Every structure is written in structure tokens, then in C-alpha cells.
XYZ file of C-alpha atoms in Angstrom:
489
model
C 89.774 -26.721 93.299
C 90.694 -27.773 96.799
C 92.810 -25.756 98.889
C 96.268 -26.158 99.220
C 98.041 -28.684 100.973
C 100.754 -27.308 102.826
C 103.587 -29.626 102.342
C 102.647 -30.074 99.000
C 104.154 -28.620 95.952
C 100.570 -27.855 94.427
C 97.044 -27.935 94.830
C 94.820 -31.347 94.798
C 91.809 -31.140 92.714
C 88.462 -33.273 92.923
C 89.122 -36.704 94.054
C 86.092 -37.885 93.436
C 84.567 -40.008 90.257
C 83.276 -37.907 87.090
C 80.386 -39.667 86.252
C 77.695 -37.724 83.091
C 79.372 -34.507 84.217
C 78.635 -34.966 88.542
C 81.909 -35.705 90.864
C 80.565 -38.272 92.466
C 81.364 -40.727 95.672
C 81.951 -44.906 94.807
C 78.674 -46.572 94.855
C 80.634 -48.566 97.633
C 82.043 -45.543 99.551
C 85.592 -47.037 98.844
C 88.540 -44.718 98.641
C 92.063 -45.773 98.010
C 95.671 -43.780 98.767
C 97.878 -42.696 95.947
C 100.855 -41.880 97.070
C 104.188 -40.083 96.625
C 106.661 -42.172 95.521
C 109.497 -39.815 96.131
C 108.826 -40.120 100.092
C 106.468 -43.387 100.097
C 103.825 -40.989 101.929
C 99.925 -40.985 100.801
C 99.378 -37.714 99.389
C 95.291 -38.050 99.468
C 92.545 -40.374 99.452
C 90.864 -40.953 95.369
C 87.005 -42.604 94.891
C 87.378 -46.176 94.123
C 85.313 -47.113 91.285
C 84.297 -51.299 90.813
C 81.846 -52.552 88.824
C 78.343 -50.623 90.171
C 80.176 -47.310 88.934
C 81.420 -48.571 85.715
C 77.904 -49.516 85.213
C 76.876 -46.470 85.759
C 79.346 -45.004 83.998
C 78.055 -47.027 80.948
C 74.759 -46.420 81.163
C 75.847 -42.518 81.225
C 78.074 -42.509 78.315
C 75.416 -44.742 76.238
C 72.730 -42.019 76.959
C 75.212 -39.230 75.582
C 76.166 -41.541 72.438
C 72.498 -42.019 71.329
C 70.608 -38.946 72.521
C 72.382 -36.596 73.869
C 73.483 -33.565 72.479
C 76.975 -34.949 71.924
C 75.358 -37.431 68.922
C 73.986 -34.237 67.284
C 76.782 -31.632 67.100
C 78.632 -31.056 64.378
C 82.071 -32.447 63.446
C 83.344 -28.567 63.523
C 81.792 -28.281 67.068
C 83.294 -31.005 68.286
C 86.928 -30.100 67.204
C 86.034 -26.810 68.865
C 85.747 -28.007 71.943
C 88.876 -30.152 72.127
C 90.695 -26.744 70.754
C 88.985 -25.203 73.824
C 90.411 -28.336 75.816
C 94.016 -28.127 74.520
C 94.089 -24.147 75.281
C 92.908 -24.985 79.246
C 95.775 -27.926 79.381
C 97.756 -25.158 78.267
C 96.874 -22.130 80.271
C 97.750 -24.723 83.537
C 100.696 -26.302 82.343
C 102.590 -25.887 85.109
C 100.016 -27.144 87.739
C 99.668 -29.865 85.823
C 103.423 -30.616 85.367
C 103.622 -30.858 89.381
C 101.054 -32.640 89.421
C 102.660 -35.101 87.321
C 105.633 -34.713 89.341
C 104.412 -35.446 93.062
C 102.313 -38.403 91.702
C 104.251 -40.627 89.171
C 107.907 -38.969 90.440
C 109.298 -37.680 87.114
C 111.202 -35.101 87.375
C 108.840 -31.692 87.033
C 110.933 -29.986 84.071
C 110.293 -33.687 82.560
C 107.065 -33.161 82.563
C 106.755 -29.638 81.603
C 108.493 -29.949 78.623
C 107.626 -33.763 77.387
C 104.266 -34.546 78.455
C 102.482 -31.269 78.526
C 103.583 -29.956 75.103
C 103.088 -33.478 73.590
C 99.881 -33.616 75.199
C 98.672 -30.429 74.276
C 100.187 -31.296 70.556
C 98.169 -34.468 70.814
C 94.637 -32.195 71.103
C 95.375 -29.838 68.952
C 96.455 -32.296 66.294
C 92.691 -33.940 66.387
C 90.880 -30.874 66.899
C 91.914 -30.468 63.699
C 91.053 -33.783 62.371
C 87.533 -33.966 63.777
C 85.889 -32.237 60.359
C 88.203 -33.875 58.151
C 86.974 -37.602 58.936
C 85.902 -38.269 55.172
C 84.894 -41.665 53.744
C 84.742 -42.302 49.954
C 82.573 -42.771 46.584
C 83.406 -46.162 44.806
C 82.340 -46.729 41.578
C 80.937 -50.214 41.732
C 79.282 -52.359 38.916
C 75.910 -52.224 37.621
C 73.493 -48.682 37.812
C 74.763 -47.838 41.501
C 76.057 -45.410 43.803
C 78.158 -46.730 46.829
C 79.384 -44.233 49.138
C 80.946 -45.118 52.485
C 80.924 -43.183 56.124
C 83.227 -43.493 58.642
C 81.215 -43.726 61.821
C 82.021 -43.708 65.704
C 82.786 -46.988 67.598
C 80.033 -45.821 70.325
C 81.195 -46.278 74.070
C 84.905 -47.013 74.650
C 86.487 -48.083 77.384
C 90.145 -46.887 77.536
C 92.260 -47.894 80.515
C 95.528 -45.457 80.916
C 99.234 -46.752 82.536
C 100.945 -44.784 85.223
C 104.336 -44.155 83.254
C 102.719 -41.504 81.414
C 99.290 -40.215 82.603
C 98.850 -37.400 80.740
C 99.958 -38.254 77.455
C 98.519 -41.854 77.249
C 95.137 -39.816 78.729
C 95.306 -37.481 75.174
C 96.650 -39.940 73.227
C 93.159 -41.746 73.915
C 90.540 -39.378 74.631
C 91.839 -36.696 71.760
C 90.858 -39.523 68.565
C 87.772 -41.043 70.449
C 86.553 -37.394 71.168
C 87.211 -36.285 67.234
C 85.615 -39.049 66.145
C 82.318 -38.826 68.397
C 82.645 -41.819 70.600
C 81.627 -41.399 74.262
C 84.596 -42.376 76.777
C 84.595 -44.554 80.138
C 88.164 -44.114 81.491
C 90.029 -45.663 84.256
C 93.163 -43.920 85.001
C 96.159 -45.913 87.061
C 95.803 -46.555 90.490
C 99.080 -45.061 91.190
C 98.303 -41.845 89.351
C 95.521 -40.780 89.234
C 95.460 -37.335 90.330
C 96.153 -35.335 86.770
C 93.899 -37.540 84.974
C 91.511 -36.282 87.421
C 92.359 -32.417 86.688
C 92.232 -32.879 83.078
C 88.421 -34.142 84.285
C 87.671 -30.636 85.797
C 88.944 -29.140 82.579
C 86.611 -30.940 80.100
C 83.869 -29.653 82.365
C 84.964 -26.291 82.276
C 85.505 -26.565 78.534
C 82.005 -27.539 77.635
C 81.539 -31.187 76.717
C 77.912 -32.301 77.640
C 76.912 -35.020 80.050
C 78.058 -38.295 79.875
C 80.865 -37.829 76.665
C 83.532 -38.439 79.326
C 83.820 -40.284 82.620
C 86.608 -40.615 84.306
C 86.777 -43.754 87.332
C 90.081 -44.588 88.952
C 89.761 -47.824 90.571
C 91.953 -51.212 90.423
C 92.302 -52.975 87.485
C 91.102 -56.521 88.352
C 87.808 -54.355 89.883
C 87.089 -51.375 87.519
C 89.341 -52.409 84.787
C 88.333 -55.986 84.442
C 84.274 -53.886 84.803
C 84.911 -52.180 81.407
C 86.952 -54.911 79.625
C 84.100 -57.415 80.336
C 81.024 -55.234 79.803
C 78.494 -55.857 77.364
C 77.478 -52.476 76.418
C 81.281 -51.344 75.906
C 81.913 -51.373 72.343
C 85.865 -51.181 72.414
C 88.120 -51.325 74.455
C 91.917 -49.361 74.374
C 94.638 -50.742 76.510
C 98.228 -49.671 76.990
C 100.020 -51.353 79.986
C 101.841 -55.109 80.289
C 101.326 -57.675 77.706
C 100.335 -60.190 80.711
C 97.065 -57.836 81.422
C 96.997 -56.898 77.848
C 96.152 -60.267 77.453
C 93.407 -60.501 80.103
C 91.625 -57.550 78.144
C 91.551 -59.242 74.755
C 90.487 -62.647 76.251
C 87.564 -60.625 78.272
C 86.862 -58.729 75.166
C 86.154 -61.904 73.129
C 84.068 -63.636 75.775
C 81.827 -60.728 76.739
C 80.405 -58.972 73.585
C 83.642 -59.524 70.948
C 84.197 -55.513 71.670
C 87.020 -53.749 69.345
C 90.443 -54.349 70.734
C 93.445 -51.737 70.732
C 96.549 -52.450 72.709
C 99.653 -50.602 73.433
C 101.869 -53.490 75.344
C 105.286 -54.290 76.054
C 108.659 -54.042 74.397
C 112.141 -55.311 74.434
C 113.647 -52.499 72.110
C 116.829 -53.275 70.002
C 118.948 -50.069 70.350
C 122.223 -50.998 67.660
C 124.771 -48.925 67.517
C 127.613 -49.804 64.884
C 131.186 -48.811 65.147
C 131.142 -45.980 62.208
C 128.317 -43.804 64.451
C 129.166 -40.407 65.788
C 130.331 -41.933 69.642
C 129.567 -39.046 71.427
C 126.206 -38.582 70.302
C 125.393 -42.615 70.421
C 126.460 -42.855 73.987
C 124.253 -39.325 75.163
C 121.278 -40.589 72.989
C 121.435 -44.620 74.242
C 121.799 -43.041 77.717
C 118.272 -41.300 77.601
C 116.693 -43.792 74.983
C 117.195 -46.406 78.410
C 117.372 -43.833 80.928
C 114.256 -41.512 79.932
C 111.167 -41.846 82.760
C 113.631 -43.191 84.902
C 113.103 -46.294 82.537
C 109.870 -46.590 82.742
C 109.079 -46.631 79.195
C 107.519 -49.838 77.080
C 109.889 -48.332 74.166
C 112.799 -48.240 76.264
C 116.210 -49.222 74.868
C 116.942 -52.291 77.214
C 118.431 -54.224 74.208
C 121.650 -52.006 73.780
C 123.893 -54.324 70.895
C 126.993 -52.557 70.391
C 129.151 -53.424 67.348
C 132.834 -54.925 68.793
C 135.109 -52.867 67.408
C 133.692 -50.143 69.518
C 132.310 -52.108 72.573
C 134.827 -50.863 74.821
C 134.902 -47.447 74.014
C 131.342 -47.250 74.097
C 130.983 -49.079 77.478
C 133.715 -46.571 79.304
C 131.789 -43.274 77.776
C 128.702 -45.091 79.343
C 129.647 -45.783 82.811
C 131.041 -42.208 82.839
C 127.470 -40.745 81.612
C 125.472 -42.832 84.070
C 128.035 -42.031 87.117
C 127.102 -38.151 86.008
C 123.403 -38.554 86.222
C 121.572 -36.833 89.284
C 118.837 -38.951 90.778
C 117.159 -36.896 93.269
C 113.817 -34.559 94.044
C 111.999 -34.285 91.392
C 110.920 -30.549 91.837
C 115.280 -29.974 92.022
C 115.676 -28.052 88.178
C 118.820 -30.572 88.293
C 117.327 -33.771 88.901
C 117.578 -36.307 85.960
C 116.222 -39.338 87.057
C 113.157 -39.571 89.857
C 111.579 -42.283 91.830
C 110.244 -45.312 90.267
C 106.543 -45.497 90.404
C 105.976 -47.263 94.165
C 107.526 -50.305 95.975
C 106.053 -52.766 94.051
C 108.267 -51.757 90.791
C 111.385 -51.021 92.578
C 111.311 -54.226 94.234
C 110.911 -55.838 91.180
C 113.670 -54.005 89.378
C 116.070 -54.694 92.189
C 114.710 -58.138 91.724
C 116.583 -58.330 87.787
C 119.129 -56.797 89.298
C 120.359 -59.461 91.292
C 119.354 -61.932 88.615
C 121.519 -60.470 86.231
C 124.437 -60.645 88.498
C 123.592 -64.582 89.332
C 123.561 -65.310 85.903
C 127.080 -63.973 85.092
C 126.175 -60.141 83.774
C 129.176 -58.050 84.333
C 127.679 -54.627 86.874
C 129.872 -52.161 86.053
C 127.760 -49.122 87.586
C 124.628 -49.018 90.394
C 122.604 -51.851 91.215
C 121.605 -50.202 94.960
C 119.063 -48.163 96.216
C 119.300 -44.251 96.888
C 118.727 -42.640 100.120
C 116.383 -44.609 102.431
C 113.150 -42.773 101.686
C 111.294 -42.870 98.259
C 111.881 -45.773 95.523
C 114.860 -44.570 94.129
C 117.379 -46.588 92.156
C 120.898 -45.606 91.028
C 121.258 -45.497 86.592
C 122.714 -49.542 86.712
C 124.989 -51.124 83.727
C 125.725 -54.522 83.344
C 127.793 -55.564 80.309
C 129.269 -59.120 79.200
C 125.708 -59.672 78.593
C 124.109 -62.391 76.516
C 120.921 -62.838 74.745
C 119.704 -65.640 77.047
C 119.856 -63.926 79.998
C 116.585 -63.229 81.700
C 117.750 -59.493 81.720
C 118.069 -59.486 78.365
C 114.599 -60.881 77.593
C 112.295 -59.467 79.650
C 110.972 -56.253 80.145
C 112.651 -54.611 83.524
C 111.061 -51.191 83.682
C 113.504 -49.434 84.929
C 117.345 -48.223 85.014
C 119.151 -51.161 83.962
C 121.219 -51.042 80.751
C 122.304 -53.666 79.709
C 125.064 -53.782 76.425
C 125.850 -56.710 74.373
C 128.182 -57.318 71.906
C 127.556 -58.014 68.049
C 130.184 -58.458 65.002
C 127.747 -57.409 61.648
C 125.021 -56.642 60.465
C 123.400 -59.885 59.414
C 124.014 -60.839 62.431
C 122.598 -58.016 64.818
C 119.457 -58.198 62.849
C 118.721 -62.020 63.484
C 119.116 -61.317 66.984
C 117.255 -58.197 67.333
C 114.614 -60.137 65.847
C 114.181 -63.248 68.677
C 111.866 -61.665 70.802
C 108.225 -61.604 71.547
C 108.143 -58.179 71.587
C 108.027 -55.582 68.718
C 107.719 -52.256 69.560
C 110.711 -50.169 68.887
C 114.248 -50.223 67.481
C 117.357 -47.511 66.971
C 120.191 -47.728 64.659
C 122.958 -45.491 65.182
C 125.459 -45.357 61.988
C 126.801 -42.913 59.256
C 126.053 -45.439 56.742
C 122.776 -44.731 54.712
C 122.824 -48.449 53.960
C 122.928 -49.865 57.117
C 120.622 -47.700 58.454
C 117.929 -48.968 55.825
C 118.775 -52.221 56.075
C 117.942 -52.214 60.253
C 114.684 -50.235 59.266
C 113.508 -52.619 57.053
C 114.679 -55.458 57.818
C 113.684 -55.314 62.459
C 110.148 -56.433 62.544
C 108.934 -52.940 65.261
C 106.129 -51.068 64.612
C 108.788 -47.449 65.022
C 112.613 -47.897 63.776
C 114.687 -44.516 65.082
C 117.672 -43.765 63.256
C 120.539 -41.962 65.121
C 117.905 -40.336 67.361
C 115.569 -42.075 69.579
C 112.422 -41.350 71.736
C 111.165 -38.932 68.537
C 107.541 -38.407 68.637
C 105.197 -36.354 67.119
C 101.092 -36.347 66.994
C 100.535 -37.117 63.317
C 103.649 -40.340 63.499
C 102.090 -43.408 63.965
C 102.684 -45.460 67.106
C 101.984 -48.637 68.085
C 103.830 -52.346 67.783
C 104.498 -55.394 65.918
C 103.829 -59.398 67.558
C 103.224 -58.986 71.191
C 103.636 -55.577 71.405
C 100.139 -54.666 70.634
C 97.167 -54.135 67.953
C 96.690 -51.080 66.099
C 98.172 -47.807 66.089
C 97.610 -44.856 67.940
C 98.298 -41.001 66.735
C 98.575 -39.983 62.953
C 95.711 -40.588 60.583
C 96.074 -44.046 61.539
C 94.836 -43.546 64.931
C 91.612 -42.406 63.593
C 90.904 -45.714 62.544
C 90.669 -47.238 66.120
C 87.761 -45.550 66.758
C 86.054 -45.465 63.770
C 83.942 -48.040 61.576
C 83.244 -48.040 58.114
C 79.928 -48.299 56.404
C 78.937 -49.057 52.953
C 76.166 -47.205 51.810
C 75.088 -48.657 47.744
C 71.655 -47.297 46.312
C 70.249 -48.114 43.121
C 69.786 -45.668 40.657
């Protein structure tokens, strides 16, 4: 570890790129700021990675796929070592949590208690997994035995978003790793300083040379490098559906690599006039609010039943007029920074489009303080489903609550959108609640809860909210083929 910088909160690690086990300079000599986007200052200088690292990076992770030691351990082994991973995450929890704090902005007790122990859950849950990867016997016709094996991908490329490092970081590397694949990474440009850490610790834990290699770097450089390269033989994604897209095409037109993609969303959050009010209002508050809105499961489509709308909208304003934006190392502080200038312009951006197209703002809409990105919690209301805010994905702190009369209704509408990712239904009526879960096409449906998630739940979306699934059993699968083994007898 590095020494201590002295206005800083914690201590930076390597900055460097982790290439078969050696930190490592850019083949170009390139280094990049990340900053802090609670002050807009660079905190240090990271390695740029392009396309001569990924290469190498490749070339590394090939090596430990087909010889290396890596190929020959044991499934056991393997989950030992991610045990021995999950215990180091653990054992600097709280470095990592400010870590998390001074370079994506959430608030630190946010990340201590979300993405650490879901992160740490996330290992755990496929250490255990890695020596339970079973295929089957099928009896087939005729005098044969067919057995089948479930067999790693080989080298994946996973690229990670910067809402959250961490846990999109294990949510990746923690299947691949159980499953025996060997990892090329590229963390976000705008944080990539834990991703980094958890780099020192899967040294220190024992994985051999070249299983994981971690490059931060821009994505049309060292992102577009891994979703185009020929010896990459999948590729995992979460981030916008716009670059999501770029992946897949570059995935088809280099070497038709395996394609897993965690994109956008447009979440349907319904609550209906028979819920308990007081926990509807507190639980649509965080399910848009959480991350400072920064979340592709966010609930930015909040349809509130009429014969509560008003009630609902005054308990809402009050909640969002009580919510502390601030430092994110303040134990108080709700609601950080948004990620850097680029997103808070943008937000600000839909903010003033919502008001030009005739969105009620009944709370925020302005900047806070004149240093850092920070945006007051915003709520429009009187808005309709044509409205740009209510279509496309914003990002950030902007509620916005529409009106519905029943349930036929609410479901037709939560249903026109591209995106399919999550939904909430807040009701005391078992049957409404089942017909919203079965009836919203979303690849997670909350009931009178939202933001729930757990390492063995499956996540991932419906339409143009991805492909595949990640955690659970189901996760497995993206990293895993299947072969049929049939010998005659």
C-alpha cells in the first residue's frame, strides 16, 4: 500500500495495471485522473490501459486457462480461495467502504453496509458453489451412456459500471472464478480505485498468474479492446443499453463471443390506494432515491393510484425536503454527489426538460453548494407517460409520480417501455399484488419492499434491459458451457 494522502480520508493503493499477477505501467505510459466528485478535485493519477495491454492481458489470462496451474486445481481449491478472498474483503471493510466513498461519492455508511456485506455475500455464496457445478446422466436410446459436463467459458472479458464498483466487480468475478474461467476486467474510468484494491487482495489471497487482470482504461479504448478481441470468449457487460449495444454488435463481428448484459431500466414502482402510506412513501423514496439515483433498477416510473395521489404526493415532498445531501464521510448524509460533471449536467439537463414540457416541480431541481456535483432530491408530478422524463432513463434524483385509476390499466402502461428490468407493487391485496407480478414483463417484481437483494436471487432483465442473469444458480450458467459426452457400450 501507498502511504497516506493527507487530505484524504484513506490510503490509495497500486494504481497501476494487474497484468498475470505484475502491477504494471500502460504499454503507452498513459495515465488518466479519477477524481472526487464531492469536490471535483483529482484524487490520483490510474494506468491507462488501450488495446497493447488488453492484448497482453489476453495472452496472460489464455496462458493461465490452458496451462497454468489455475486449469488443474480442483473445484474445492478453487472455492477455497474465493473463501480466502471474501474473508480479506472482509477483514478491510472499512478501507474499502471509503474507498468507495471518496471515489464514486456515496455516502460511506452506504457503502459499508450495502456494498461490502453484499459483496462479501456475493463470494461467499460461490465459494460455495464452485464444487457443486454438476452436470447430468441421460438415459438416451440404443446401448449408450450420455453424460454431460458443465465446462468453463475460457477467457472473459467483464467490463464493470461506476454506480456500484464493488458489487458489480463480485457479482462478475465471484461466478467466472467458481466456474474456472480466467478474467480480463476493465473497471470504470470514474472509479477505479477499489476495483484496484480488491486486485491487491486476490494477490495476497493466492490466485496464480494470469486468472485475473484487472485494466482501467476508457471504454471506446480498453473496453471496445476486449469486446472486439478474438481470443475473448465472452464478454459481461452492465452499463447503458446505448454501449450495451456496441458490445453485442462487436461481439458478433469479431469471434461471435458469449454475450451477458446488465443494461438499462425504466422501473414501474405502483403503489395502489389500499397500501400501508407510510411505508409506500419511505420505501418509493429510497427505491428512487437510493445511490443518489444512480441505479439501472431505480424507481423513476412512480404510478400512484388516484384516490391516494394527493396524499401520497404531500408525504413525498415532505420526505424529500427531509433528506440531507451533503459529505459523504458525515454519518448523516443521505444522498452524495453524482458521479462527475458529465452526469450532473445531464440530469440537470431532464430537469429543465421536464419543466418545458409541462411537469409540475414541486421540490429541487438546483444544484447544492458550488463545489462537488451535487443535486437537491427533485419531484415533479402532473406527469404523463409521454414525457421524455418519463421515458428515459435520468440517473439520478428526479421522481417523477403519475397518476393511474386500476389495475388493468396501470399494467398496460407499465408495460410500454423498452426497458424491463424491475417493478414494485405496493398493496394489501394478495390479488393485486400477483396480478402486477405476473402480469409486468421485468426480469425482478418487488412487492411492498423494493431494492431486496440477495446472492442466490436471480438478477438480470427482460427486452432491452439485458441478456441473462447474474447471481443465483442461474448465474452459473453465464459462464459455463455444456458438453455432451455419449459412449457406446
Amino acid at each position: 500500500m501507498a502511504t497516506l494522502v493527507n487530505e484524504l480520508p484513506v490510503a490509495i493503493g497500486e494504481t497501476k495495471l494487474l497484468i498475470n499477477n505484475r502491477w504494471v505501467n500502460s504499454r503507452s505510459g498513459k495515465t488518466f485522473p479519477t477524481i472526487n466528485p464531492s469536490t471535483g478535485e483529482e484524487i490520483c493519477q490510474v494506468a491507462e490501459a488501450d488495446e497493447a495491454d488488453v492484448n497482453e492481458a489476453v495472452k496472460a489470462a489464455r496462458n493461465a486457462f490452458e496451462k497454468g496451474p489455475w486449469r488443474k486445481m480442483s473445484a474445492a481449491e478453487r472455492g477455497r480461495l474465493l473463501y480466502k478472498l471474501a474473508d480479506l474483503v472482509e477483514k478491510h471493510a472499512d478501507e474499502l467502504a471509503r474507498l468507495e466513498a471518496l471515489d464514486n461519492g456515496k455516502p460511506y455508511s452506504v457503502a459499508k453496509a450495502a456494498d461490502l456485506a453484499l459483496s462479501i455475500a456475493s463470494y461467499r455464496y460461490y465459494a460455495g458453489w464452485a464444487d457443486k457445478v454438476h452436470g447430468k446422466t441421460i438415459p438416451v436410446a440404443g446401448n449408450y451412456f450420455n453424460y454431460t459436463k458443465l465446462e468453463p467459458v475460457g477467457v472473459v472479458g467483464q467490463i464493470i459500471p461506476w454506480n456500484f464498483p464493488l458489487l458489480m466487480q463480485a457479482w462478475k468475478l465471484a461466478p467466472a472464478l467458481a466456474t474456472g474461467n480466467t478474467i480480463v476486467m476493465k473497471p470504470a474510468e470514474q472509479t477505479p480505485l477499489t476495483a484496484l484494491r480488491i486486485g491487491e487482495l486476490i494477490l495476497e489471497a493466492g490466485f496464480p498468474e494470469g486468472v485475473v487482470n484487472m485494466l482501467p482504461g476508457y471504454g471506446p479504448t480498453a473496453g471496445a479492446a476486449i469486446a472486439n478481441h478474438m481470443d475473448i470468449d465472452k464478454v459481461a457487460f452492465t452499463g447503458s443499453t446505448e454501449v450495451g449495444k456496441i458490445v453485442m454488435k462487436a461481439a458478433a463481428n469479431s469471434n461471435l463471443k458469449r454475450v451477458s448484459l446488465e443494461l438499462g431500466g425504466k422501473s414501474p414502482n405502483i403503489v395502489f390506494a389500499d397500501a400501508d402510506m407510510a411505508e409506500a412513501v419511505e420505501g418509493c423514496h429510497f427505491a428512487l432515491f437510493f445511490n443518489q439515483g444512480q441505479c439501472c433498477c431505480a424507481g423513476s416510473r412512480l404510478f400512484v393510484e388516484a384516490k391516494c395521489y394527493d396524499e401520497f404526493v404531500e408525504r413525498s415532498i415532505a420526505r424529500a425536503k427531509k433528506r440531507k445531501v451533503g459529505d459523504p464521510f458525515d454519518p448523516d448524509t443521505e444522498q452524495g454527489p453524482q458521479i462527475d460533471s458529465d452526469q450532473f449536467d445531464k440530469i440537470m439537463g431532464y430537469i429543465d426538460v421536464g419543466k418545458k414540457e409541462g411537469a409540475t416541480l414541486l421540490q429541487g431541481g438546483k444544484r447544492v453548494g458550488s463545489k462537488g456535483y451535487f443535486i437537491e432530491p427533485t419531484v415533479f408530478v402532473d406527469v404523463k407517460d409521454d414525457m421524455t422524463i418519463a421515458k428515459e432513463e435520468i440517473f439520478g434524483p428526479v421522481m417523477s409520480i403519475i397518476k393511474f385509476n386500476d389495475l388493468d390499466e396501470v399494467i398496460d402502461r407499465a408495460n410500454r417501455t423498452a426497458y424491463g428490468l424491475a417493478a414494485a407493487v405496493w398493496t394489501k391485496d394478495i390479488g393485486k399484488a400477483h396480478a402486477i407480478a405476473n402480469n409486468v414483463r421485468a426480469g425482478t417484481v418487488w412487492v411492498n419492499c423494493y431494492d431486496v437483494f440477495d446472492p442466490g436471487a436471480p438478477w438480470g432483465g427482460f427486452k432491452q434491459s439485458g441478456i441473462g442473469r447474474e447471481m443465483g444458480e442461474y448465474g452459473l450458467s453465464q459462464y459455463s458451457e455444456v458438453k455432451s459426452v455419449i459412449i457406446k457400450l
